[in-house]
Amino acid sequence: MTLTLTLTREIEQYLTQRAQEQGLSTEAYTLQLLIEHILLKQKQTKSVNLLQSWMDEEDGEEQQETGQYLIQALDEDRLSDRQLFPIEL
């Protein structure tokens, strides 16, 4: 696919300068930026969907037990007698 963009002079200068630093043509560098951006967005979307699926699970009791276990384990593994997570919290 051929895509024609109208860029501001500042954007064009920026892309040209960065492309030269990378030893690429402006077109190749711009395409590389676009691909990296798209891949990053895809990863972010997958991560958000995974986290949302965990939050949508309706097992609050198991999550509470896991949280209590983690707090207890962190407090037991300290060199100090001072609790990292006091009971009051």
PDB file of C-alpha atoms in Angstrom:
ATOM      1  CA  MET A   1       0.000   0.000   0.000  1.00  0.00           C
ATOM      2  CA  THR A   2       1.217   3.462  -0.772  1.00  0.00           C
ATOM      3  CA  LEU A   3       0.459   6.152   1.779  1.00  0.00           C
ATOM      4  CA  THR A   4       1.029   9.857   1.260  1.00  0.00           C
ATOM      5  CA  LEU A   5       1.378  12.062   4.339  1.00  0.00           C
ATOM      6  CA  THR A   6       1.622  15.810   4.658  1.00  0.00           C
ATOM      7  CA  LEU A   7       4.060  16.535   7.480  1.00  0.00           C
ATOM      8  CA  THR A   8       5.015  19.736   9.169  1.00  0.00           C
ATOM      9  CA  ARG A   9       8.488  20.961   8.421  1.00  0.00           C
ATOM     10  CA  GLU A  10       9.589  20.173  11.981  1.00  0.00           C
ATOM     11  CA  ILE A  11       8.391  16.583  11.781  1.00  0.00           C
ATOM     12  CA  GLU A  12      10.028  16.098   8.409  1.00  0.00           C
ATOM     13  CA  GLN A  13      13.340  17.470   9.710  1.00  0.00           C
ATOM     14  CA  TYR A  14      13.141  15.285  12.789  1.00  0.00           C
ATOM     15  CA  LEU A  15      12.476  12.130  10.772  1.00  0.00           C
ATOM     16  CA  THR A  16      15.198  12.950   8.261  1.00  0.00           C
ATOM     17  CA  GLN A  17      17.765  13.611  10.985  1.00  0.00           C
ATOM     18  CA  ARG A  18      16.936  10.446  12.925  1.00  0.00           C
ATOM     19  CA  ALA A  19      16.940   8.385   9.734  1.00  0.00           C
ATOM     20  CA  GLN A  20      20.410   9.649   8.824  1.00  0.00           C
ATOM     21  CA  GLU A  21      21.646   8.793  12.326  1.00  0.00           C
ATOM     22  CA  GLN A  22      20.334   5.252  11.835  1.00  0.00           C
ATOM     23  CA  GLY A  23      21.720   4.987   8.322  1.00  0.00           C
ATOM     24  CA  LEU A  24      18.244   4.575   6.861  1.00  0.00           C
ATOM     25  CA  SER A  25      16.140   6.396   4.343  1.00  0.00           C
ATOM     26  CA  THR A  26      13.478   8.644   5.791  1.00  0.00           C
ATOM     27  CA  GLU A  27      10.802   6.298   4.458  1.00  0.00           C
ATOM     28  CA  ALA A  28      12.411   3.202   6.006  1.00  0.00           C
ATOM     29  CA  TYR A  29      12.898   4.935   9.354  1.00  0.00           C
ATOM     30  CA  THR A  30       9.304   6.204   9.387  1.00  0.00           C
ATOM     31  CA  LEU A  31       7.993   2.735   8.555  1.00  0.00           C
ATOM     32  CA  GLN A  32      10.140   1.287  11.353  1.00  0.00           C
ATOM     33  CA  LEU A  33       8.646   3.788  13.837  1.00  0.00           C
ATOM     34  CA  LEU A  34       5.137   2.935  12.703  1.00  0.00           C
ATOM     35  CA  ILE A  35       5.708  -0.807  13.053  1.00  0.00           C
ATOM     36  CA  GLU A  36       7.254  -0.406  16.520  1.00  0.00           C
ATOM     37  CA  HIS A  37       4.313   1.728  17.621  1.00  0.00           C
ATOM     38  CA  ILE A  38       1.756  -0.783  16.335  1.00  0.00           C
ATOM     39  CA  LEU A  39       3.543  -3.730  17.978  1.00  0.00           C
ATOM     40  CA  LEU A  40       3.724  -1.840  21.275  1.00  0.00           C
ATOM     41  CA  LYS A  41       0.000  -1.066  21.135  1.00  0.00           C
ATOM     42  CA  GLN A  42      -0.753  -4.734  20.426  1.00  0.00           C
ATOM     43  CA  LYS A  43       1.287  -5.821  23.457  1.00  0.00           C
ATOM     44  CA  GLN A  44      -0.400  -3.212  25.633  1.00  0.00           C
ATOM     45  CA  THR A  45      -3.828  -4.352  24.489  1.00  0.00           C
ATOM     46  CA  LYS A  46      -3.006  -7.988  25.244  1.00  0.00           C
ATOM     47  CA  SER A  47      -1.730  -7.044  28.709  1.00  0.00           C
ATOM     48  CA  VAL A  48      -4.788  -4.942  29.478  1.00  0.00           C
ATOM     49  CA  ASN A  49      -7.081  -7.738  28.306  1.00  0.00           C
ATOM     50  CA  LEU A  50      -5.269 -10.269  30.475  1.00  0.00           C
ATOM     51  CA  LEU A  51      -5.445  -8.028  33.540  1.00  0.00           C
ATOM     52  CA  GLN A  52      -9.113  -7.333  32.852  1.00  0.00           C
ATOM     53  CA  SER A  53      -9.832 -11.056  32.614  1.00  0.00           C
ATOM     54  CA  TRP A  54      -8.188 -11.546  36.016  1.00  0.00           C
ATOM     55  CA  MET A  55     -10.253  -8.735  37.509  1.00  0.00           C
ATOM     56  CA  ASP A  56     -13.434 -10.163  35.986  1.00  0.00           C
ATOM     57  CA  GLU A  57     -12.920 -13.505  37.712  1.00  0.00           C
ATOM     58  CA  GLU A  58     -15.435 -13.749  40.495  1.00  0.00           C
ATOM     59  CA  ASP A  59     -13.298 -15.549  43.070  1.00  0.00           C
ATOM     60  CA  GLY A  60     -12.783 -12.761  45.581  1.00  0.00           C
ATOM     61  CA  GLU A  61     -12.266 -15.172  48.468  1.00  0.00           C
ATOM     62  CA  GLU A  62      -9.297 -16.828  46.752  1.00  0.00           C
ATOM     63  CA  GLN A  63      -7.789 -13.425  45.987  1.00  0.00           C
ATOM     64  CA  GLN A  64      -8.211 -12.396  49.633  1.00  0.00           C
ATOM     65  CA  GLU A  65      -6.494 -15.592  50.824  1.00  0.00           C
ATOM     66  CA  THR A  66      -3.646 -15.096  48.348  1.00  0.00           C
ATOM     67  CA  GLY A  67      -3.184 -11.498  49.492  1.00  0.00           C
ATOM     68  CA  GLN A  68      -3.086 -12.522  53.150  1.00  0.00           C
ATOM     69  CA  TYR A  69      -0.561 -15.262  52.388  1.00  0.00           C
ATOM     70  CA  LEU A  70       1.697 -12.841  50.502  1.00  0.00           C
ATOM     71  CA  ILE A  71       1.586 -10.297  53.325  1.00  0.00           C
ATOM     72  CA  GLN A  72       2.400 -12.987  55.885  1.00  0.00           C
ATOM     73  CA  ALA A  73       5.267 -14.340  53.768  1.00  0.00           C
ATOM     74  CA  LEU A  74       6.743 -10.868  53.274  1.00  0.00           C
ATOM     75  CA  ASP A  75       6.514 -10.094  56.993  1.00  0.00           C
ATOM     76  CA  GLU A  76       8.110 -13.422  57.997  1.00  0.00           C
ATOM     77  CA  ASP A  77      11.043 -12.998  55.637  1.00  0.00           C
ATOM     78  CA  ARG A  78      12.271  -9.715  57.124  1.00  0.00           C
ATOM     79  CA  LEU A  79      15.488  -9.245  59.076  1.00  0.00           C
ATOM     80  CA  SER A  80      13.725  -6.735  61.309  1.00  0.00           C
ATOM     81  CA  ASP A  81      11.045  -7.584  63.876  1.00  0.00           C
ATOM     82  CA  ARG A  82       9.047  -4.639  62.580  1.00  0.00           C
ATOM     83  CA  GLN A  83       6.230  -5.840  60.348  1.00  0.00           C
ATOM     84  CA  LEU A  84       6.147  -4.483  56.830  1.00  0.00           C
ATOM     85  CA  PHE A  85       2.357  -4.759  56.876  1.00  0.00           C
ATOM     86  CA  PRO A  86       1.053  -4.219  60.446  1.00  0.00           C
ATOM     87  CA  ILE A  87      -2.267  -5.829  61.325  1.00  0.00           C
ATOM     88  CA  GLU A  88      -3.860  -2.389  61.651  1.00  0.00           C
ATOM     89  CA  LEU A  89      -3.502  -1.897  57.906  1.00  0.00           C
TER      90      LEU A  89
END
